mmCIF file of C-alpha atoms in Angstrom:
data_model
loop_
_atom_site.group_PDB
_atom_site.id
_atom_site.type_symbol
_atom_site.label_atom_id
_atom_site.label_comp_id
_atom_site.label_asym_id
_atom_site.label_seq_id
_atom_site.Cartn_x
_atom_site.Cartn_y
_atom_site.Cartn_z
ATOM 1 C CA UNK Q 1 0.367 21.244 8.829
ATOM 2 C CA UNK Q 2 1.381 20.444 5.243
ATOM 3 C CA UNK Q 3 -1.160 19.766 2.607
ATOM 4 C CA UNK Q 4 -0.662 15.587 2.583
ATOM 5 C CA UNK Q 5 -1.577 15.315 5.809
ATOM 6 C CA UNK Q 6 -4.595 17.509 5.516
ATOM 7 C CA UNK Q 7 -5.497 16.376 2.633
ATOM 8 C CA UNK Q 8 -5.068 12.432 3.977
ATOM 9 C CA UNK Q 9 -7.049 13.310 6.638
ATOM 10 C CA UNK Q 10 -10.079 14.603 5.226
ATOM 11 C CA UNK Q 11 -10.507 11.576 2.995
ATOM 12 C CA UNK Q 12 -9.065 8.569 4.467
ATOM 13 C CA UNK Q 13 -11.507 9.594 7.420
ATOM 14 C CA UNK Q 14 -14.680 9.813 5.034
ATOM 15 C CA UNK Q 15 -17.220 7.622 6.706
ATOM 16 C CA UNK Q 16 -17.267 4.526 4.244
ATOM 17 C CA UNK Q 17 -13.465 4.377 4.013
ATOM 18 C CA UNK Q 18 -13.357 1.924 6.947
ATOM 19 C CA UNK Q 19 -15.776 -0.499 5.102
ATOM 20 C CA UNK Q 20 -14.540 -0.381 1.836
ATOM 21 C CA UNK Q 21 -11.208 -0.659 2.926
ATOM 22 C CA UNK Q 22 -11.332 -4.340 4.860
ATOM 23 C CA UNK Q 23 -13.874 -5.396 1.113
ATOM 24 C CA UNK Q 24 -10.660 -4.906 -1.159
ATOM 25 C CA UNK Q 25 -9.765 -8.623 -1.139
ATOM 26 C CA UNK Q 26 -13.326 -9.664 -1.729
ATOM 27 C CA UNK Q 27 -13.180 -6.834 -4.422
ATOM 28 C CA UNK Q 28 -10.541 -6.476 -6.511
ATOM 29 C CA UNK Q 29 -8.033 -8.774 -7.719
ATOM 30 C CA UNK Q 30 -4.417 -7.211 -7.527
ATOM 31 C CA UNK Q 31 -5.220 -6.382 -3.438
ATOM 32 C CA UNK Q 32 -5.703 -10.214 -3.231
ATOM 33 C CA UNK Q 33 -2.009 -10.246 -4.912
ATOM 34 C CA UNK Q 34 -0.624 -7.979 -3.493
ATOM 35 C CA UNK Q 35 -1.499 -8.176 0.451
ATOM 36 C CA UNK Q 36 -0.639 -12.236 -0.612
ATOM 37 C CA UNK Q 37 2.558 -11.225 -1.127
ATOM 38 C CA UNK Q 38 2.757 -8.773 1.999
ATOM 39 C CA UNK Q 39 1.575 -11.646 4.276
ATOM 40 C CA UNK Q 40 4.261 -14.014 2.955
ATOM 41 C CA UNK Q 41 6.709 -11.810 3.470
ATOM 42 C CA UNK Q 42 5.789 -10.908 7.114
ATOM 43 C CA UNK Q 43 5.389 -14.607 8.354
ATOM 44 C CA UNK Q 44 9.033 -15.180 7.197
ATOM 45 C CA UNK Q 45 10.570 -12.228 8.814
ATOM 46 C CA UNK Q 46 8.816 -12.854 12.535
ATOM 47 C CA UNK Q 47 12.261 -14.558 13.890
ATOM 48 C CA UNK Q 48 12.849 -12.816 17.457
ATOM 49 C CA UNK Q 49 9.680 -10.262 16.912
ATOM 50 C CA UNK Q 50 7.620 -9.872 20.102
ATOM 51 C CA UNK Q 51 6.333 -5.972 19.798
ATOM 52 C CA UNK Q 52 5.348 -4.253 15.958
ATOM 53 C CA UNK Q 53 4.421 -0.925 14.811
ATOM 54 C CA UNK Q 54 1.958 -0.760 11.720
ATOM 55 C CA UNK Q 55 2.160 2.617 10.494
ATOM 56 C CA UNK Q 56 -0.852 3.611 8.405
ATOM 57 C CA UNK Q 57 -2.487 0.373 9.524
ATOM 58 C CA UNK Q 58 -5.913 0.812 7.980
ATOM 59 C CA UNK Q 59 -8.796 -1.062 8.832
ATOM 60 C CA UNK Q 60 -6.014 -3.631 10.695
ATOM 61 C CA UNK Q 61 -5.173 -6.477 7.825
ATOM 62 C CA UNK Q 62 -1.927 -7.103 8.519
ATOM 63 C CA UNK Q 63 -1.660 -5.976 12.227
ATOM 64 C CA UNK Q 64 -4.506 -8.317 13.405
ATOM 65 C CA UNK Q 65 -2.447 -11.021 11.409
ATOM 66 C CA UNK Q 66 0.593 -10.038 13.470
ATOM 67 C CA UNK Q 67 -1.523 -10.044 16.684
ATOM 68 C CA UNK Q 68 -2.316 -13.628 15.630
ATOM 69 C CA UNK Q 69 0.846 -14.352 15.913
ATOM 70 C CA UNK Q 70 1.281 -13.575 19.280
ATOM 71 C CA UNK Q 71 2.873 -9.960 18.520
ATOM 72 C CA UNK Q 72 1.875 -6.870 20.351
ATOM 73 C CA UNK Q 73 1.065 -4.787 18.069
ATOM 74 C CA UNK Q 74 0.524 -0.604 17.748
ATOM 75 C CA UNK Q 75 -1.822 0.116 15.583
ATOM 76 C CA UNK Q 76 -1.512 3.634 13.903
ATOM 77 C CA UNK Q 77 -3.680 5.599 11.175
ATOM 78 C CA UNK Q 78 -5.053 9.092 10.397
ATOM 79 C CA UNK Q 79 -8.410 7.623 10.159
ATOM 80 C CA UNK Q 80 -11.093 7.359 12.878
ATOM 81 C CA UNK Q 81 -13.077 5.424 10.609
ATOM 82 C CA UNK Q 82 -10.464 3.144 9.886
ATOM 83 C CA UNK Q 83 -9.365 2.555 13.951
ATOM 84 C CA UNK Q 84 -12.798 2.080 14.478
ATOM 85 C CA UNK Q 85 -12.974 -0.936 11.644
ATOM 86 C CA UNK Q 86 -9.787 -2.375 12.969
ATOM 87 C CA UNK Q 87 -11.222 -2.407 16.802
ATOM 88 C CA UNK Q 88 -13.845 -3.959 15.374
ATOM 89 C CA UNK Q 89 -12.287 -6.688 13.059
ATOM 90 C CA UNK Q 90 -9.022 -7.330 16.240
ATOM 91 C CA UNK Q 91 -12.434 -8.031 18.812
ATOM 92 C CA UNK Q 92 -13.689 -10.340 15.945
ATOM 93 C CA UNK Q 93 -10.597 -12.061 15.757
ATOM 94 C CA UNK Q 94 -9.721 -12.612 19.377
ATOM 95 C CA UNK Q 95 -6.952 -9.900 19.464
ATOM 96 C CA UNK Q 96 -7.894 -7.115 21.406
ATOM 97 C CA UNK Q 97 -5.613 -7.569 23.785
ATOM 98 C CA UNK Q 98 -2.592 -7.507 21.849
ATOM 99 C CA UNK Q 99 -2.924 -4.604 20.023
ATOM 100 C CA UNK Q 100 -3.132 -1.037 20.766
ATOM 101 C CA UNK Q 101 -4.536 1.689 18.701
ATOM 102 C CA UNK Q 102 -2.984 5.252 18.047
ATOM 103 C CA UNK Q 103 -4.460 8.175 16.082
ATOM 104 C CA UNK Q 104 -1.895 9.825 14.261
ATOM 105 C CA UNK Q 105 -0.072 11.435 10.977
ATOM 106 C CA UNK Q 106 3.252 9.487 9.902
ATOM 107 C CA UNK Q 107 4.767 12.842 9.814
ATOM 108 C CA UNK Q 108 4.739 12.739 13.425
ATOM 109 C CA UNK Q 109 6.024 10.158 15.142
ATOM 110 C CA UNK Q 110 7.672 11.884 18.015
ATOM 111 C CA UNK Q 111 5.699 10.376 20.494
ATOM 112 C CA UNK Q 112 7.898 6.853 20.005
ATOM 113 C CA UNK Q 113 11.204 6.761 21.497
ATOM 114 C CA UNK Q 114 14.170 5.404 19.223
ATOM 115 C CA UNK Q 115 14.234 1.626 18.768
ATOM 116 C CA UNK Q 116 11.052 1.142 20.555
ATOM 117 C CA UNK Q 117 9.850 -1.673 17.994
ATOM 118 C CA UNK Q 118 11.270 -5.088 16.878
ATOM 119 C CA UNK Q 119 9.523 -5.099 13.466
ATOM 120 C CA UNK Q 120 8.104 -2.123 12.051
ATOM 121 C CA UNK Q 121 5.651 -2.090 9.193
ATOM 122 C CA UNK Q 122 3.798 0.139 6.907
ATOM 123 C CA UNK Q 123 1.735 -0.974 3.874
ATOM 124 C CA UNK Q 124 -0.239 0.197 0.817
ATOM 125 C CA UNK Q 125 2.045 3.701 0.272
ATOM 126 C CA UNK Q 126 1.173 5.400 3.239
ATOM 127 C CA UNK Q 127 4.738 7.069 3.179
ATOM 128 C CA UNK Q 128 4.038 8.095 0.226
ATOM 129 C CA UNK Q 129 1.343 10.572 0.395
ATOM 130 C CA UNK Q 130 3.325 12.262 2.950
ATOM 131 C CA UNK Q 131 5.359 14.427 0.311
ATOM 132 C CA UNK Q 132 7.060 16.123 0.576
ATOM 133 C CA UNK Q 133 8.110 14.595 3.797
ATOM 134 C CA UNK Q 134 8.517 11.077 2.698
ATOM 135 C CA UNK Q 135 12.176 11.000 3.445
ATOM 136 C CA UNK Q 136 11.796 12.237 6.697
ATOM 137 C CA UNK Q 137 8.912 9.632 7.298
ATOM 138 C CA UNK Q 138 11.175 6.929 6.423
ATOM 139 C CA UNK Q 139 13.904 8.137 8.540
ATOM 140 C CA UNK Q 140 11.750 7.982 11.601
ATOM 141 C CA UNK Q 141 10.341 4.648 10.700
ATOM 142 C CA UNK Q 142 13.954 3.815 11.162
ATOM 143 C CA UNK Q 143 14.486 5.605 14.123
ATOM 144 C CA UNK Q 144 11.708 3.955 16.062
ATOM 145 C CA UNK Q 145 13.049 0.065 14.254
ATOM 146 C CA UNK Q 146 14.914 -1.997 17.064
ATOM 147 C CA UNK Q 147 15.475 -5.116 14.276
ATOM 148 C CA UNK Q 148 13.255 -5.271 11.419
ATOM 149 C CA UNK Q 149 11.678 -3.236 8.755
ATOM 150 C CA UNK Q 150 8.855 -4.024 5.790
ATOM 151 C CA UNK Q 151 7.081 -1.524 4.335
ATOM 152 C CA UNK Q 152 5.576 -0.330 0.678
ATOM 153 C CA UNK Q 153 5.803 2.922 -1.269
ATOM 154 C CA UNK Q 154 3.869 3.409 -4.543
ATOM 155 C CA UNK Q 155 5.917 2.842 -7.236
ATOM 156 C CA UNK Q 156 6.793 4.881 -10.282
ATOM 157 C CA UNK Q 157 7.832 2.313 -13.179
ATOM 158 C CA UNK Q 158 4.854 0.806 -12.029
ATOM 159 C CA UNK Q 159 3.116 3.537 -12.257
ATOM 160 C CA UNK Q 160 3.812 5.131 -15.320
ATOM 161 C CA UNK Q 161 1.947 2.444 -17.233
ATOM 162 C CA UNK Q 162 -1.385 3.920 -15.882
ATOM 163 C CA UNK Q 163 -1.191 7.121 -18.219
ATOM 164 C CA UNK Q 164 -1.490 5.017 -20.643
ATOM 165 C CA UNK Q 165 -4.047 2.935 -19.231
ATOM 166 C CA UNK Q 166 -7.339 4.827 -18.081
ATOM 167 C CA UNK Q 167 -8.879 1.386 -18.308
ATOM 168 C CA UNK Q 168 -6.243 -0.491 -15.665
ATOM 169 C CA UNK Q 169 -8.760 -1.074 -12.952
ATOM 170 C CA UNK Q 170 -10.947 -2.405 -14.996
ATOM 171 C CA UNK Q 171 -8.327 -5.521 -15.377
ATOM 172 C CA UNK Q 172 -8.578 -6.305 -11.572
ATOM 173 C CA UNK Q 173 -12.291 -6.499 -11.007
ATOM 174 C CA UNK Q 174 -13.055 -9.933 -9.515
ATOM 175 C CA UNK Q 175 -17.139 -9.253 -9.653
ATOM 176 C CA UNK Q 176 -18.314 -6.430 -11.670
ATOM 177 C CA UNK Q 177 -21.976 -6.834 -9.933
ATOM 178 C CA UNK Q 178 -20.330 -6.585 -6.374
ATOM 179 C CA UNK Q 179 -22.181 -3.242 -5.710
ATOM 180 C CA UNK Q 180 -18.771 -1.330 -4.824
ATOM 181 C CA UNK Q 181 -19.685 2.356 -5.867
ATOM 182 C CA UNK Q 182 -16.128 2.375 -7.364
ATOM 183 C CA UNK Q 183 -16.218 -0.907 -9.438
ATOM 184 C CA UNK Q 184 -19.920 0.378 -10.790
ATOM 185 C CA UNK Q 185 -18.056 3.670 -11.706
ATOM 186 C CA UNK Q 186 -15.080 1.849 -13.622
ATOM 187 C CA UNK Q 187 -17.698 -0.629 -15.619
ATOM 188 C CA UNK Q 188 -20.063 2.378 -16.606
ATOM 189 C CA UNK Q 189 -17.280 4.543 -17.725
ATOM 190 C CA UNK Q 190 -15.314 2.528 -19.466
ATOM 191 C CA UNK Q 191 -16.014 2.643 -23.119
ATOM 192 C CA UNK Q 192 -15.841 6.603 -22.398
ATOM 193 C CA UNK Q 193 -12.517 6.108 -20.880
ATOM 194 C CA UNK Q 194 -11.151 4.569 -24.358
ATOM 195 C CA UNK Q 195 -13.085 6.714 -26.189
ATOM 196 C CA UNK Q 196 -11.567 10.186 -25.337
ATOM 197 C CA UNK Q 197 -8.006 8.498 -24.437
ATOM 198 C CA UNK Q 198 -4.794 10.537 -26.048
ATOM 199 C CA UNK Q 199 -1.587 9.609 -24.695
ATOM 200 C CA UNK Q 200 0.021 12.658 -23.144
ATOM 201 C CA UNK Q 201 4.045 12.509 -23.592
ATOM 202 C CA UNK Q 202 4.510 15.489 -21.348
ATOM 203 C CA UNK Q 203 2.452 13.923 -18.605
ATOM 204 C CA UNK Q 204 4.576 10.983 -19.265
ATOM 205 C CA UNK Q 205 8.229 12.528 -18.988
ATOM 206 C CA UNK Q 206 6.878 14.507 -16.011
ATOM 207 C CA UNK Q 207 6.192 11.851 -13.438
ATOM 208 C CA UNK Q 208 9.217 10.174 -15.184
ATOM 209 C CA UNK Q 209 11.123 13.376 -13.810
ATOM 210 C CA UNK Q 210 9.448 14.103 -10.982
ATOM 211 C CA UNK Q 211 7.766 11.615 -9.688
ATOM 212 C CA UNK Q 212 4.830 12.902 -8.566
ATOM 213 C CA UNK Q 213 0.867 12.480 -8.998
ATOM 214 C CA UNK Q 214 -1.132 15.474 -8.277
ATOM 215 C CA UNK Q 215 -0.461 18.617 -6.862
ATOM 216 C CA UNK Q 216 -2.030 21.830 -7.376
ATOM 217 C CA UNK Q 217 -5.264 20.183 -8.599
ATOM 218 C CA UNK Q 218 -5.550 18.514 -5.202
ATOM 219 C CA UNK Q 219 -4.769 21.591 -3.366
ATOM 220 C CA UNK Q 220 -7.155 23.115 -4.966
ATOM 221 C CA UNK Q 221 -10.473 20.626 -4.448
ATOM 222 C CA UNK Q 222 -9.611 20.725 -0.838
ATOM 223 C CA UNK Q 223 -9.446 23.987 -0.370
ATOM 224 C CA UNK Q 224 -13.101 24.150 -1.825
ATOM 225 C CA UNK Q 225 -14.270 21.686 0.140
ATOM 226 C CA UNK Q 226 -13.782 18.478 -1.542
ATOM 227 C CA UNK Q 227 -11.269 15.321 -0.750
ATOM 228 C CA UNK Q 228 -9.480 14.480 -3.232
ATOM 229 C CA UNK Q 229 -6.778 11.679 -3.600
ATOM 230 C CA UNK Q 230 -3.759 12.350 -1.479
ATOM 231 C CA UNK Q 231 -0.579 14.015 -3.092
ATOM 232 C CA UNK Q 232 1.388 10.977 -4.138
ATOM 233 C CA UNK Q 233 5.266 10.465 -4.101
ATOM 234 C CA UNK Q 234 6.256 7.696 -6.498
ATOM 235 C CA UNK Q 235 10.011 6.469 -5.681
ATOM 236 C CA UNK Q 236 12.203 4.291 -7.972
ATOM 237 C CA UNK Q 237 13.428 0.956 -6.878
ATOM 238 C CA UNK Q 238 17.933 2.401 -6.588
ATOM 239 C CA UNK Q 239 16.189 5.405 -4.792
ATOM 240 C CA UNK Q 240 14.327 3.675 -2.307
ATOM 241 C CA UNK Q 241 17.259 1.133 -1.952
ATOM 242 C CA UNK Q 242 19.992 3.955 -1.698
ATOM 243 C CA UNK Q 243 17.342 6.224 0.626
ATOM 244 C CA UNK Q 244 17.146 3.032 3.345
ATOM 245 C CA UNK Q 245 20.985 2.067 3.331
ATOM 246 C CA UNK Q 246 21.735 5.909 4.017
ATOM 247 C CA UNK Q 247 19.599 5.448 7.063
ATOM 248 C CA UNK Q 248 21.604 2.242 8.287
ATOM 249 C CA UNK Q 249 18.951 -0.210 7.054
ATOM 250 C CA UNK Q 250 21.048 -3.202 5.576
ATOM 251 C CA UNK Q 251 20.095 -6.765 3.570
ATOM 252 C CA UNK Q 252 17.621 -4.117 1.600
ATOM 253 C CA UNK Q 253 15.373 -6.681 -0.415
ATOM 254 C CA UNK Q 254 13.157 -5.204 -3.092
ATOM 255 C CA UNK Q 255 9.827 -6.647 -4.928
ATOM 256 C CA UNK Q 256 6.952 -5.616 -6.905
ATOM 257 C CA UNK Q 257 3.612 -7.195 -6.053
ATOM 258 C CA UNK Q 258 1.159 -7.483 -9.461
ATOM 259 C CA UNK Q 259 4.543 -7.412 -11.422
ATOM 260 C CA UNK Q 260 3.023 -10.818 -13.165
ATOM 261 C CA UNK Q 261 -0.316 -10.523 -12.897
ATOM 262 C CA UNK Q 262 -0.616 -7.451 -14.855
ATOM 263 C CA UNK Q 263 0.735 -9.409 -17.863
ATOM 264 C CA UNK Q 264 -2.934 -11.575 -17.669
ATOM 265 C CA UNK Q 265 -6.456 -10.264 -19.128
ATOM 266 C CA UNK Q 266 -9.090 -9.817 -16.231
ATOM 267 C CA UNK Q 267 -11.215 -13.242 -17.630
ATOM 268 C CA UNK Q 268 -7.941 -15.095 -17.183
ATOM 269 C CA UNK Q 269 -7.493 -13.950 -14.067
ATOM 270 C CA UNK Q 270 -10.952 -14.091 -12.877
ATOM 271 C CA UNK Q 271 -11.290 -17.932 -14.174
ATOM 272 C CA UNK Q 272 -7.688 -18.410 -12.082
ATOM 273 C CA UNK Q 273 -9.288 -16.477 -8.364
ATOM 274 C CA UNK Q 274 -12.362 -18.729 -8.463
ATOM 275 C CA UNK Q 275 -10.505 -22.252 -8.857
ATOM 276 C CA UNK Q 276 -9.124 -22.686 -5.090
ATOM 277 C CA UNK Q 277 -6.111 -25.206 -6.633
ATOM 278 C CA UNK Q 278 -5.753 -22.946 -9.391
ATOM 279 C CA UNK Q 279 -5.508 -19.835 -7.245
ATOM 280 C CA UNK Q 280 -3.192 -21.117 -4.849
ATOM 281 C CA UNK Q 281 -0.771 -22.175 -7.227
ATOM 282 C CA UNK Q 282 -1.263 -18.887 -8.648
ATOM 283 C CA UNK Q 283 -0.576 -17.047 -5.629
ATOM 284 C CA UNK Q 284 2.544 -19.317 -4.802
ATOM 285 C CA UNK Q 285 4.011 -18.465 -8.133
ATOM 286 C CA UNK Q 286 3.373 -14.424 -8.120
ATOM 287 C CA UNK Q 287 5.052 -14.475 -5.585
ATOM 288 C CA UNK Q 288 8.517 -16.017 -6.684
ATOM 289 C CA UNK Q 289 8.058 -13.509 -10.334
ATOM 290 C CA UNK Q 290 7.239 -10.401 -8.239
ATOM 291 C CA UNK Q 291 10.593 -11.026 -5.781
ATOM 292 C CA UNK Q 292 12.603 -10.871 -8.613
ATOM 293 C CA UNK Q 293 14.685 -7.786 -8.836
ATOM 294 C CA UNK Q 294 14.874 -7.677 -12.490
ATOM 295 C CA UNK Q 295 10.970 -7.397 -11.953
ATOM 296 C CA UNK Q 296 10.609 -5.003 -8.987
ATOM 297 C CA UNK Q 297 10.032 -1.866 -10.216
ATOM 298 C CA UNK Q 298 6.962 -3.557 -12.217
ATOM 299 C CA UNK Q 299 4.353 -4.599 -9.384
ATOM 300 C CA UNK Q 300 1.015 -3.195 -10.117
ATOM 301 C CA UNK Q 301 0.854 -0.388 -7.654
ATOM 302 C CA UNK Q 302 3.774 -0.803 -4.872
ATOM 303 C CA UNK Q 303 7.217 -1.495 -3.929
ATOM 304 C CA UNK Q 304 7.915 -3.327 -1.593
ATOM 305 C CA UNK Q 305 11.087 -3.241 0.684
ATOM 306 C CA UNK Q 306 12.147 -5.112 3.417
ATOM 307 C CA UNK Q 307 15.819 -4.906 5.551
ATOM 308 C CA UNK Q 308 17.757 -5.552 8.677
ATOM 309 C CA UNK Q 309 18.345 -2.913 11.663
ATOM 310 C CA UNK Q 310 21.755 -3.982 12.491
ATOM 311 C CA UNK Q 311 23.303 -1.374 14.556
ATOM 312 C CA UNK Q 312 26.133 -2.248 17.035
ATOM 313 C CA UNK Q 313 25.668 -3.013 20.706
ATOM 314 C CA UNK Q 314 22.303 -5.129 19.197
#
């Protein structure tokens, strides 16, 4: 077993992950953006999709949607905690019935014969903390893809902004009083954070390079017991592009979720989320500005790709 998926493991099945995971929207600002722009996205490209596979599906916000929708839906994560949240959320919902749930590693997808799916999905990066595997990941993605494919990767334009940024979170914190052990973190250290701040060129031109966040660090706090964040894989907007065509995946459409709103100061931004007409509006026009493709590379955390299976005999 490689590292990312031992590593993923140990702490996407920590025993709050489930919880906090299904409180981002309620939480932080750029998850209301970005799964906005997700679930946009998806309701426009349901045309002739009866049967879905989320991979990564977390605690279920975008399969349950789905299952709204009449889909059936396989539901698929590394995370016990998360399944469990999901089950719990789809019986909420009304959806049980449509969807079934699967506990497994997107590095192994074997169990899923080719073409078994008319839409297949996989959101918030999941692909990439698979590295060094992510290309094989997103070759079976395809492989198992009768029609339709959306998914998100993390983003490396986007993210390259963040080292020089120890304060981005900060930006995207809808209620600093929520009680979220991570917002409380992020408001108490924050001063600190611009306090000891020196840009690091090197660390710069490396992910640049590279593309990567973390490595041996991570390897390192889980072999001594610890879960760190997951290895991370940051792709380019040609690569990802040139990486789906190769596989057959045509009509490739890119965009980059938080692309606009990380032009706006969090008061801005939190006066804009707690006006309903102003919010909507807001939403409405992120989403035109992020599916630019002069803008793509830009979103706050992800791209976001979305193509056509069209292989012949279909």
């Amino acid at each position: 077993m490689e590292y990312s998926q031992k590593i993923s493991e140990r702490l996407w099945n920590l025993p709050d992950k489930g919880e906090l995971e299904s409180r981002r929207e309620e939480t932080y600002i750029d998850d209301i953006v970005q799964k906005s722009h997700i679930e946009r996205t998806l309701l426009s490209s349901l045309g002739g999709v009866r049967t879905v596979f989320d991979g990564g599906a977390g605690c279920g916000r975008f399969s349950i949607l789905l299952a709204k929708q009449g889909c059936e839906v396989t539901h698929f994560d590394i995370s016990q905690p998360m399944l469990d949240k999901a089950q719990e959320l789809a019986e909420k919902a009304g959806v049980l019935d449509r969807m079934t749930f699967v506990k497994g590693a997107l590095e192994d997808l074997s169990a899923f014969q080719d073409r078994s799916f008319d839409l297949v999905i996989s959101f918030d990066a999941p692909i990439s903390y698979t590295y060094p595997k992510q290309e094989q990941v997103l070759r079976e993605l395809v492989r198992i893809c009768r029609k339709r494919l959306v998914l998100s990767v993390s983003s490396r334009l986007g993210y390259l902004p963040y080292l020089a940024n120890p304060i981005q979170k900060n930006q995207f914190i809808l209620d600093e009083t929520c009680g979220d052990p991570f917002v409380k973190w992020c408001v108490e250290h924050r001063e600190e954070a611009v306090r000891s701040f020196r840009f690091d060129k090197a660390a710069a031109g490396k992910l640049w390079g590279d593309g990567l966040m973390g490595g041996e660090a991570e390897i390192a706090a889980y072999e001594a017991g610890g879960a760190p964040w997951c290895i991370t894989y940051t792709f380019l907007p040609d690569e990802l592009k040139g990486i789906l065509e190769g596989l057959g995946v045509q009509n490739v459409e890119l965009a980059g979720p938080g692309a606009y709103a990380r032009t706006i100061p969090r008061e801005l931004l939190v006066k804009i989320m707690n006006d309903p007409e102003q919010r909507a509006g807001f939403l409405d026009f992120c989403y035109r500005f992020d599916s630019n493709p002069y803008v793509c590379g830009m979103g706050k955390d992800n791209l976001v790709a979305k193509g056509e299976i069209l292989r012949s005999g279909c």
